[in-house]
Short mmCIF file of N, CA and C in Angstrom, two decimals:
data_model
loop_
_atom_site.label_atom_id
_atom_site.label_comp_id
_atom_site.label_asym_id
_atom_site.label_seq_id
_atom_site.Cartn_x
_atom_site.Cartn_y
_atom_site.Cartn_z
N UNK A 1 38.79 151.88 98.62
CA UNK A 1 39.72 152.35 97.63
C UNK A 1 41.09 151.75 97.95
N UNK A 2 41.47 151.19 97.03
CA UNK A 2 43.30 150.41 97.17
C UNK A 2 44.05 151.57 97.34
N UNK A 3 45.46 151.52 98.16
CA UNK A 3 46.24 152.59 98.04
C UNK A 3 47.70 152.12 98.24
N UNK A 4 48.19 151.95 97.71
CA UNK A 4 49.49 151.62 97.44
C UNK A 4 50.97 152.52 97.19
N UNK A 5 51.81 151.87 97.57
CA UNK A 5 53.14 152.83 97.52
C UNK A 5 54.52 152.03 97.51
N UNK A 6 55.26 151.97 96.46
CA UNK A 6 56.61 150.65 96.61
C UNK A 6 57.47 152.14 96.34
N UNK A 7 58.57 151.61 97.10
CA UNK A 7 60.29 152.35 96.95
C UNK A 7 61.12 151.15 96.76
N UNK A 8 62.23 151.60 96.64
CA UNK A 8 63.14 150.80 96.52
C UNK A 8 64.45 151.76 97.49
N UNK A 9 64.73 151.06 98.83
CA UNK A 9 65.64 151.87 99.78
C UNK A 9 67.39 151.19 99.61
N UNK A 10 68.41 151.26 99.17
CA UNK A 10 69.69 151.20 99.42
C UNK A 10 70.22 150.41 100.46
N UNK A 11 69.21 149.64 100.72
CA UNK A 11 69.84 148.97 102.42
C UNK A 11 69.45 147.93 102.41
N UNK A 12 70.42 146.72 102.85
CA UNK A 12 69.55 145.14 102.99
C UNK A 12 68.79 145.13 103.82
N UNK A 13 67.70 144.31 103.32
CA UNK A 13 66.17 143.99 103.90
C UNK A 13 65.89 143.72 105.27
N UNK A 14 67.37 143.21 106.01
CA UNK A 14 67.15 143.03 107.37
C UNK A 14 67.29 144.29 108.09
N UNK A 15 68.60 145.30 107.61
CA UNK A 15 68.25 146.13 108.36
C UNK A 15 66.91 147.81 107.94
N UNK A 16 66.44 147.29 106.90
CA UNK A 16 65.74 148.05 106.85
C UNK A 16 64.40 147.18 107.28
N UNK A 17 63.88 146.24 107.74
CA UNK A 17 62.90 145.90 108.06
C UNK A 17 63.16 146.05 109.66
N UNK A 18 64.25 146.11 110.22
CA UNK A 18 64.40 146.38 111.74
C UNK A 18 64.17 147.66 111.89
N UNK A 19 64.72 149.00 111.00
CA UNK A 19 64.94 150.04 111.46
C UNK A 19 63.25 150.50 111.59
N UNK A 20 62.27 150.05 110.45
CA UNK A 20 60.70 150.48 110.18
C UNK A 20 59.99 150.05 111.19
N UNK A 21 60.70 148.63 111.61
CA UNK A 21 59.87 148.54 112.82
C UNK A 21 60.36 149.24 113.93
N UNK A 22 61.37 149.58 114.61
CA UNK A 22 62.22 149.81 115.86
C UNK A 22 63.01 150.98 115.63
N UNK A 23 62.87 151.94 114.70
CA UNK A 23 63.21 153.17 114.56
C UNK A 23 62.47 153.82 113.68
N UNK A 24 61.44 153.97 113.89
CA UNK A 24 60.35 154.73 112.99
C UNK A 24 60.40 156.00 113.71
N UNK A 25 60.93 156.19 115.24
CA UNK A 25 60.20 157.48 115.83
C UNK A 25 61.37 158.35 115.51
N UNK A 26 62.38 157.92 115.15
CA UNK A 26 63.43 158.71 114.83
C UNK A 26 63.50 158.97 113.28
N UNK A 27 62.74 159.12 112.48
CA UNK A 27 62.63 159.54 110.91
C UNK A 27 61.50 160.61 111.23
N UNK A 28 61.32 161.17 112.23
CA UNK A 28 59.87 162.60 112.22
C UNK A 28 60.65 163.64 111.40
N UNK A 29 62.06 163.93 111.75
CA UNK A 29 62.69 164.95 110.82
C UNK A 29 62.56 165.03 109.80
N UNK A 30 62.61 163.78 109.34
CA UNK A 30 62.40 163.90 107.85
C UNK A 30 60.86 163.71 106.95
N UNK A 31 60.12 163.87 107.82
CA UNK A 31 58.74 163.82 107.60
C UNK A 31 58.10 164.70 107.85
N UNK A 32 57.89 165.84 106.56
CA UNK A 32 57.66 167.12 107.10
C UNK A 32 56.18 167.72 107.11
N UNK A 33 55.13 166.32 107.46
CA UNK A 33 54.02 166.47 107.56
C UNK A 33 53.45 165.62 108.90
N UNK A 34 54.54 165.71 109.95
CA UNK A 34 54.14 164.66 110.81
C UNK A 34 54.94 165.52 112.11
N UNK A 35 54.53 165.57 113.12
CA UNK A 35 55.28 166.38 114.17
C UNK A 35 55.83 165.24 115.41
N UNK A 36 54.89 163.97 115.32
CA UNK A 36 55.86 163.42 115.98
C UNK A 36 55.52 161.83 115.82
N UNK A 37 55.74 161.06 116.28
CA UNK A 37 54.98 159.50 116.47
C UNK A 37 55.42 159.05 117.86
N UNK A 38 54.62 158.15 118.61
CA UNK A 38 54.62 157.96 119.82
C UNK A 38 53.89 156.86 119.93
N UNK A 39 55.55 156.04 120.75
CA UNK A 39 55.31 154.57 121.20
C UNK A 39 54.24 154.47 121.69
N UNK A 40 53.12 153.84 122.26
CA UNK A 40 52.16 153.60 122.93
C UNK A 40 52.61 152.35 123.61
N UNK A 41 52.67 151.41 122.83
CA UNK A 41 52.56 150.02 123.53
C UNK A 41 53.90 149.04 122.29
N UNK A 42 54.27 148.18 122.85
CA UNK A 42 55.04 147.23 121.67
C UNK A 42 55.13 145.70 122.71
N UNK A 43 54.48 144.70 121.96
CA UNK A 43 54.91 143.40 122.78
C UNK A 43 55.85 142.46 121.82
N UNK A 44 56.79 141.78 122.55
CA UNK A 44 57.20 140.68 121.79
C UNK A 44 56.82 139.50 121.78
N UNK A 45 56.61 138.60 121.29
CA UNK A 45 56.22 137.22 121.19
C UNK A 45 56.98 136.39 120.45
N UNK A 46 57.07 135.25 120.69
CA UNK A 46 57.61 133.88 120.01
C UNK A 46 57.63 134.16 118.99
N UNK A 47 58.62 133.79 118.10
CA UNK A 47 58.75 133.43 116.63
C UNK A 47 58.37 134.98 115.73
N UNK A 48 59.58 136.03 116.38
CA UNK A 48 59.47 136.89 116.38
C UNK A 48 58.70 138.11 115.71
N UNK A 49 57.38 137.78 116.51
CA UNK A 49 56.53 138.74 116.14
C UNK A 49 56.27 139.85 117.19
N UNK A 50 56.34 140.83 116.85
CA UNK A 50 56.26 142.35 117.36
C UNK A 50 54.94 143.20 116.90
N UNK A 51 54.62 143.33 118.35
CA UNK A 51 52.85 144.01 117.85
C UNK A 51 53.44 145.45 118.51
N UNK A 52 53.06 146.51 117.80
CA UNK A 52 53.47 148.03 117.93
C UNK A 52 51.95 148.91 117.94
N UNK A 53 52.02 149.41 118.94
CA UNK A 53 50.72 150.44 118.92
C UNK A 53 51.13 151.75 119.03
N UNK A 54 51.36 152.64 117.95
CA UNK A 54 51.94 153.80 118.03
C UNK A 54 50.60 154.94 117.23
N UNK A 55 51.09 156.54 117.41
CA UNK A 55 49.88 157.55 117.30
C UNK A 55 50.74 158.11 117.15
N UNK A 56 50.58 158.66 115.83
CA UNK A 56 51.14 159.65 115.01
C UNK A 56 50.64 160.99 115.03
N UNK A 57 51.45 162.17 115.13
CA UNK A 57 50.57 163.30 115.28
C UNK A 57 50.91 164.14 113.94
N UNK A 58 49.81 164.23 113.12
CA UNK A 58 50.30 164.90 111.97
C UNK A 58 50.06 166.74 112.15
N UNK A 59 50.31 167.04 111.10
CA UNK A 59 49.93 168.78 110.80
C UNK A 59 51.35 169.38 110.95
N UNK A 60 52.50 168.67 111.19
CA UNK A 60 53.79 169.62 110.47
C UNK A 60 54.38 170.25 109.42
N UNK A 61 53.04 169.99 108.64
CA UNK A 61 53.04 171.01 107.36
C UNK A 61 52.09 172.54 107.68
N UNK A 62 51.69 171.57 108.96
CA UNK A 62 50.67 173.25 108.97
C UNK A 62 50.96 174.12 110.37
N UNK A 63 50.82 175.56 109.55
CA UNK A 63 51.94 176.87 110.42
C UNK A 63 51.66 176.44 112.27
N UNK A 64 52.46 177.08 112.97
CA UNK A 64 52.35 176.66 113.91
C UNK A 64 50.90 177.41 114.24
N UNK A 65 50.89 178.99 113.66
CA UNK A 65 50.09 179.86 114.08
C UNK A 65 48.44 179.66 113.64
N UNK A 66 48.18 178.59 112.89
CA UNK A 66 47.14 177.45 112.28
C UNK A 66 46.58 176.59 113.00
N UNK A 67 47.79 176.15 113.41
CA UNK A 67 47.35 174.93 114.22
C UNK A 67 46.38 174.74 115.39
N UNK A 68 46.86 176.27 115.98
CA UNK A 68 46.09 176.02 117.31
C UNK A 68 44.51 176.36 116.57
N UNK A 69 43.89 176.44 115.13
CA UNK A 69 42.90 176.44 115.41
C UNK A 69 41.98 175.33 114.76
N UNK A 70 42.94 174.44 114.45
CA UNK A 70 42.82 173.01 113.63
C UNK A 70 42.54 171.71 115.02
N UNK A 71 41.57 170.79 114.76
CA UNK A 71 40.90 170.06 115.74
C UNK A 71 42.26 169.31 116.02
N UNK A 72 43.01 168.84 117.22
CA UNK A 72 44.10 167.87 117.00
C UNK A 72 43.54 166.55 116.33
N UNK A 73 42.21 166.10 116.88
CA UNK A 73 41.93 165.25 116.46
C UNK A 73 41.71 164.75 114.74
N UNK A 74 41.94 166.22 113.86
CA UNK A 74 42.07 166.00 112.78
C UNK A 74 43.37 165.59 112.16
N UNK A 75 44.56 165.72 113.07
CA UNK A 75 45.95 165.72 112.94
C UNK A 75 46.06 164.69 113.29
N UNK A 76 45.45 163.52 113.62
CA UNK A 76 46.56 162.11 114.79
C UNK A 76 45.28 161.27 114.30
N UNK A 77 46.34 160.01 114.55
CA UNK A 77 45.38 158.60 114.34
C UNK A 77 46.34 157.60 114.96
N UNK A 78 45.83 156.36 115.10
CA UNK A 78 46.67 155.27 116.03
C UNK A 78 46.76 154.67 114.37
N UNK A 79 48.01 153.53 114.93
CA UNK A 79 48.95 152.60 114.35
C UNK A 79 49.04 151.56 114.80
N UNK A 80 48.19 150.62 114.69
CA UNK A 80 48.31 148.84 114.90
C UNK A 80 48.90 148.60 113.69
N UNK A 81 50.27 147.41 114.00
CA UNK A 81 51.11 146.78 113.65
C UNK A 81 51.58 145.72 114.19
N UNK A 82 51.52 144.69 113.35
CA UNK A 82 51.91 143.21 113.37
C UNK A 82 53.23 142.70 113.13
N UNK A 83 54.19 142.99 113.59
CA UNK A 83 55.13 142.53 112.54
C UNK A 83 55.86 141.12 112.57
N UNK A 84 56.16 140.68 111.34
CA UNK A 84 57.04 139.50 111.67
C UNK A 84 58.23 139.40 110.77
N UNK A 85 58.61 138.82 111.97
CA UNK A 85 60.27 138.81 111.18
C UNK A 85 60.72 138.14 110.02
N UNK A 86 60.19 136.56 110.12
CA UNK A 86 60.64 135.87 109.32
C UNK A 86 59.62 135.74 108.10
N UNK A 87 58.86 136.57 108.04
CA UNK A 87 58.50 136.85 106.88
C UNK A 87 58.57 138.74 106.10
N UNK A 88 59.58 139.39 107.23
CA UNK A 88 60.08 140.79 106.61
C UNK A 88 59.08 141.41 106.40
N UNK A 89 57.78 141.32 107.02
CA UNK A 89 56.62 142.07 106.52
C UNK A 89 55.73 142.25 107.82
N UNK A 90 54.63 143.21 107.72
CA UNK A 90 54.09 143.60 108.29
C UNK A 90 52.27 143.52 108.46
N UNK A 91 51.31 143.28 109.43
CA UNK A 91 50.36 143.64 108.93
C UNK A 91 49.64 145.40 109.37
N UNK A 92 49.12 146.17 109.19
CA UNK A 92 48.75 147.22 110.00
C UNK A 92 47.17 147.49 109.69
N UNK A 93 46.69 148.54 110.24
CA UNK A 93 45.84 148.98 110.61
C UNK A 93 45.79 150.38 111.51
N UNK A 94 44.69 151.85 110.39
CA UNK A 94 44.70 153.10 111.13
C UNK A 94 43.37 152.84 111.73
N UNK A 95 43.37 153.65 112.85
CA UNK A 95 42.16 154.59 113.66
C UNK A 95 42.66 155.77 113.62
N UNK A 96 41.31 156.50 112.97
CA UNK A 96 41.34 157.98 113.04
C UNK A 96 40.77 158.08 113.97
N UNK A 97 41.72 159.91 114.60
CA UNK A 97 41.20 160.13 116.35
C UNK A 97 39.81 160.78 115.65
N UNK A 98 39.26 161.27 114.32
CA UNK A 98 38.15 162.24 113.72
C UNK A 98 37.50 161.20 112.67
N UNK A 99 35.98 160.93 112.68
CA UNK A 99 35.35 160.16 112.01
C UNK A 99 35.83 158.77 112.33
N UNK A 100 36.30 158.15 113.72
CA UNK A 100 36.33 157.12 113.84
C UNK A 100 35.42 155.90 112.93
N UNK A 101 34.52 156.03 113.31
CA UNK A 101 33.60 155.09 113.01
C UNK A 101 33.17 154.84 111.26
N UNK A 102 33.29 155.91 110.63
CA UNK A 102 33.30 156.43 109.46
C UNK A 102 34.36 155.65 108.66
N UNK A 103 35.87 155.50 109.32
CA UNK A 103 36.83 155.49 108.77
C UNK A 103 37.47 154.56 108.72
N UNK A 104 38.43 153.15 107.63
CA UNK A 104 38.31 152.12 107.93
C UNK A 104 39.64 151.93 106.70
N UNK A 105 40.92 151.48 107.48
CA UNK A 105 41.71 151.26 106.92
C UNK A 105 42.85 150.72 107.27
N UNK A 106 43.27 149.49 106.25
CA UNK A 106 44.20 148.47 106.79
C UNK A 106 45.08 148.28 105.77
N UNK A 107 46.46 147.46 105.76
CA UNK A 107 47.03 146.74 104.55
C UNK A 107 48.31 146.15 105.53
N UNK A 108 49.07 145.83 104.49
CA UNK A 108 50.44 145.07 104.61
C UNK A 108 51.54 146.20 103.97
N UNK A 109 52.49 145.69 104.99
CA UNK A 109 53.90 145.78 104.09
C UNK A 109 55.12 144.69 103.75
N UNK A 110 55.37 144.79 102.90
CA UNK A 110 56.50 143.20 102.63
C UNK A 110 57.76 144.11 102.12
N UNK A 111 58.62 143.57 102.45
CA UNK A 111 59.99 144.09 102.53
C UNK A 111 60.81 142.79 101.58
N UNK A 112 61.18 143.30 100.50
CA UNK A 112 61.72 142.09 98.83
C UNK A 112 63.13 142.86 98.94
N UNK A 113 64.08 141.38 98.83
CA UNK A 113 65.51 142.06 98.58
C UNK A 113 65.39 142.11 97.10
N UNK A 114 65.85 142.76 96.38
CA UNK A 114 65.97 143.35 95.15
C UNK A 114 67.75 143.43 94.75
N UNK A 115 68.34 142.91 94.15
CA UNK A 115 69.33 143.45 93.95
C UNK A 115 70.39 143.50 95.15
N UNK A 116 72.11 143.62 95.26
CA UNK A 116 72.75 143.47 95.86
C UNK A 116 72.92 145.16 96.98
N UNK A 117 72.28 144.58 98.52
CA UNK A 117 72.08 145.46 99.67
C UNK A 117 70.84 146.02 99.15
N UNK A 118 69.98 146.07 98.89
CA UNK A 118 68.66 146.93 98.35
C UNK A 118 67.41 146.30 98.60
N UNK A 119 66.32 146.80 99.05
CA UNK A 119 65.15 145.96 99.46
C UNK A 119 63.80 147.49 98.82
N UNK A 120 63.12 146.27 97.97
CA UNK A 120 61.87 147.12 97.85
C UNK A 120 60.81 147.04 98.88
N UNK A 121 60.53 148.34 99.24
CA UNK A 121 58.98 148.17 100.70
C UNK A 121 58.09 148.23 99.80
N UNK A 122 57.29 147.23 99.56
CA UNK A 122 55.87 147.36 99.24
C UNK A 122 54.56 147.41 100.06
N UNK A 123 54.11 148.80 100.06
CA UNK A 123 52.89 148.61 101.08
C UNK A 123 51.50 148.92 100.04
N UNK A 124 50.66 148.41 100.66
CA UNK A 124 49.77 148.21 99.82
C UNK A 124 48.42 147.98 100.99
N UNK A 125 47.17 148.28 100.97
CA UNK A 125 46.27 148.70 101.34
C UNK A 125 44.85 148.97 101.30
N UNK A 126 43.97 149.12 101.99
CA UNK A 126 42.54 149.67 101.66
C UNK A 126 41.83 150.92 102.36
N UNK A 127 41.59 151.41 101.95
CA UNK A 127 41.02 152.63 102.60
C UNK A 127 39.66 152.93 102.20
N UNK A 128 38.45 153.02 103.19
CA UNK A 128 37.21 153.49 102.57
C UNK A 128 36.68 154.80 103.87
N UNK A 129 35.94 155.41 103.52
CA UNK A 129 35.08 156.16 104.22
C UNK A 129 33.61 155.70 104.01
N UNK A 130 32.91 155.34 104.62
CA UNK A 130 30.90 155.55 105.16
C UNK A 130 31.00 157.03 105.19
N UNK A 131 30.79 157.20 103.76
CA UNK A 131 29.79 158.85 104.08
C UNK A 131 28.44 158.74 104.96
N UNK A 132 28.00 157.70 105.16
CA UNK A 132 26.59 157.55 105.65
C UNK A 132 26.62 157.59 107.49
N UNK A 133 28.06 157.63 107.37
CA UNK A 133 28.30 157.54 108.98
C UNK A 133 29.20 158.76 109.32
N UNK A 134 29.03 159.85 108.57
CA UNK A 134 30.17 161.23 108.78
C UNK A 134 28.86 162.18 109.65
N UNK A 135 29.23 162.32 110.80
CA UNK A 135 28.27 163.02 111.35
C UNK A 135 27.97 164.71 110.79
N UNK A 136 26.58 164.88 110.83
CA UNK A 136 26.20 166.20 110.40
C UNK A 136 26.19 166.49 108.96
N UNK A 137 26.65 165.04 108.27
CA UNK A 137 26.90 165.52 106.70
C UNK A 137 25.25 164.57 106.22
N UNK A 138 24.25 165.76 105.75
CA UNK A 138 22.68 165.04 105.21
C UNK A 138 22.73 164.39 104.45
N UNK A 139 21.93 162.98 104.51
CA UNK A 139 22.38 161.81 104.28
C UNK A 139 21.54 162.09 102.74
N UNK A 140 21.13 162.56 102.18
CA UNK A 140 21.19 163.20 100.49
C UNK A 140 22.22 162.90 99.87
N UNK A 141 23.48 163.66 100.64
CA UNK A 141 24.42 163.83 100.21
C UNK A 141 25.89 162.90 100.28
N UNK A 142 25.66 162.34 101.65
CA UNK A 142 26.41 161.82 102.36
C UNK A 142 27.55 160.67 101.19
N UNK A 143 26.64 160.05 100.56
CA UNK A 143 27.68 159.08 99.64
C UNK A 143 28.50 159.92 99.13
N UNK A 144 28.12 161.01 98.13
CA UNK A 144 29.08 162.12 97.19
C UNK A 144 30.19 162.18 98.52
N UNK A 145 29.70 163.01 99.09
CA UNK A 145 30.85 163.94 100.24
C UNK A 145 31.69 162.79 100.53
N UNK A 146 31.21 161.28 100.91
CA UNK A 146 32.23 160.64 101.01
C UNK A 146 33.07 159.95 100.45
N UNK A 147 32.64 159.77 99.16
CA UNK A 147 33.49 159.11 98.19
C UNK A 147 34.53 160.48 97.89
N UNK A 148 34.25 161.39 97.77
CA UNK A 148 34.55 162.70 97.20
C UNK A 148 36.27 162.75 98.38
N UNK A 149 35.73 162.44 99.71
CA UNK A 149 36.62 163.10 100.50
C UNK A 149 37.77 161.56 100.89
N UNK A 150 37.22 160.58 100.47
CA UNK A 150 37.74 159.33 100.59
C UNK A 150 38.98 159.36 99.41
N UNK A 151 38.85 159.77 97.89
CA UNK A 151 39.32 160.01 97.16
C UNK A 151 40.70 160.72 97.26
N UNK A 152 40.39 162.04 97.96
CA UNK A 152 41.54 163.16 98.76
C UNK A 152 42.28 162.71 99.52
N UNK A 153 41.64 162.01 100.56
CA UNK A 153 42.58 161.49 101.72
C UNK A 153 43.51 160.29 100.85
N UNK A 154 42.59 159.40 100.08
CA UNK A 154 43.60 158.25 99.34
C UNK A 154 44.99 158.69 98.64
N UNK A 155 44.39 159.83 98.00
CA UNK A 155 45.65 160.49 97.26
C UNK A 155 46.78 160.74 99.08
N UNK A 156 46.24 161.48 99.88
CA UNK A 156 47.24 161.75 100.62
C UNK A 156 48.14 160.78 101.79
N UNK A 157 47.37 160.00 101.78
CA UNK A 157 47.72 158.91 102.70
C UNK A 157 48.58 158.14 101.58
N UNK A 158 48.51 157.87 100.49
CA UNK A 158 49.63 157.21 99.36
C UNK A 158 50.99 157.78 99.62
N UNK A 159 50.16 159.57 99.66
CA UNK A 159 51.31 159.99 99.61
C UNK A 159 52.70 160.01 100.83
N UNK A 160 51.95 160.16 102.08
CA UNK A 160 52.57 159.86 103.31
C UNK A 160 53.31 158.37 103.45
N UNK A 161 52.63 157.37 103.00
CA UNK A 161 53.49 156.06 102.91
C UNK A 161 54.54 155.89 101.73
N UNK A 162 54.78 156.48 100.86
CA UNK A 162 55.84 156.70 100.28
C UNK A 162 56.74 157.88 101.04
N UNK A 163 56.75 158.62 101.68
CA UNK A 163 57.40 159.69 102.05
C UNK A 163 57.66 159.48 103.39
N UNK A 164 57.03 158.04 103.96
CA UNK A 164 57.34 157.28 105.31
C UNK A 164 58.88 156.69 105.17
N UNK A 165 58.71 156.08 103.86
CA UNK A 165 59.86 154.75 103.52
C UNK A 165 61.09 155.96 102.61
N UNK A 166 60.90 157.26 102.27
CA UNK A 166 61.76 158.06 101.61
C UNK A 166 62.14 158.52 103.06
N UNK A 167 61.76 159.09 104.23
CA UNK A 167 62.08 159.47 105.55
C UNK A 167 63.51 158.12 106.12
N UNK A 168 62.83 156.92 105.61
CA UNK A 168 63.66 155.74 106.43
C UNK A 168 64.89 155.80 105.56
N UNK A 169 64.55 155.62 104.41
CA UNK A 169 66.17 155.67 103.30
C UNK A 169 66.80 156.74 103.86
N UNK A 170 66.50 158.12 104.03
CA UNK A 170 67.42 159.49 104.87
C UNK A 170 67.72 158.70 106.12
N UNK A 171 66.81 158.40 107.33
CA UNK A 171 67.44 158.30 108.50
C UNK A 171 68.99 157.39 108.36
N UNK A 172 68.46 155.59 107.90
CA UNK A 172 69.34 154.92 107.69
C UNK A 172 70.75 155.57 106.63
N UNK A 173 70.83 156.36 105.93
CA UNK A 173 71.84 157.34 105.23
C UNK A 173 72.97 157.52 106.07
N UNK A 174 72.08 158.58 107.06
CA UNK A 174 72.95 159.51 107.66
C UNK A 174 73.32 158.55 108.93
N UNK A 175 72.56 157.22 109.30
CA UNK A 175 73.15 156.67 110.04
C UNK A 175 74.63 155.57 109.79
N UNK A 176 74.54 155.46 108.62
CA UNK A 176 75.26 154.68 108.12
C UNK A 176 76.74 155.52 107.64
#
């Protein structure tokens, strides 16, 4: 399933393509479905490309008094990221810590100056689920349940990458 999400943020393209890459962990405030993100790993290389391995922990929408009975592993997934500079864009890739194997999703982001100081983020994407590989779900059923639940998550994961790049327009705001 494609999943896509463009904004248009108030800030020239350089520094909003620096801040997404190199200040992402500081926009959790404003992301009120995410409790934290965490560096893992970041290398630099020649011709400035930046590989970022970060794990996001979601469920800050859900009560604290909830949580403890929600799997973490349903809350968090890793973040491979490619980035390069001189082309203002990104490649990525999730792992879910729940239905690993099941779960399979990648895209880009490109960062377009638009207009004077203004850059549109376009991210754009694929997301599928293998119902045939969701453990415990009878394989009768397994396609429905997963197209069904692939559908849900698409809607919500759209929704989180727009509300990633609405988090970065606030941080860069109030930094500016």
């Amino acid at each position: 399933m494609r999943i896509e999400a463009d904004s248009v943020i108030p800030f020239p393209r350089d520094v909003v393509f620096r801040a997404y890459r190199d200040d992402l962990t500081k926009t959790v405030e404003f992301l009120p479905n995410v409790r934290a993100i965490e560096v893992i790993s970041r290398e630099e290389e020649a011709g400035g490309i930046t590989k970022l391995h970060n794990v996001w922990h979601g469920g800050g929408d859900v009560p604290a008094a909830l949580r403890s009975f929600v799997d973490e592993k349903l809350l968090a997934w890793d973040d491979f990221a490619v980035w390069n500079e001189a082309e203002h864009g990104c490649e990525w890739s999730i792992r879910t810590h729940a239905f690993t194997e099941a779960v399979s999703c990648k895209g880009r982001t490109r960062m377009i100056p638009v207009g004077e100081g203004k850059t549109r983020v376009e991210l754009a994407g694929d997301f599928a689920i293998d119902g045939k590989k969701l453990k415990g779900i009878p394989s009768l059923v397994a396609g429905t349940v997963g197209r069904a639940v692939e559908g849900f998550l698409a809607k919500q994961i759209t929704a989180n990458l727009g509300s990633t790049t609405e988090a970065l327009s606030r941080y860069l705001a109030r930094k500016s």
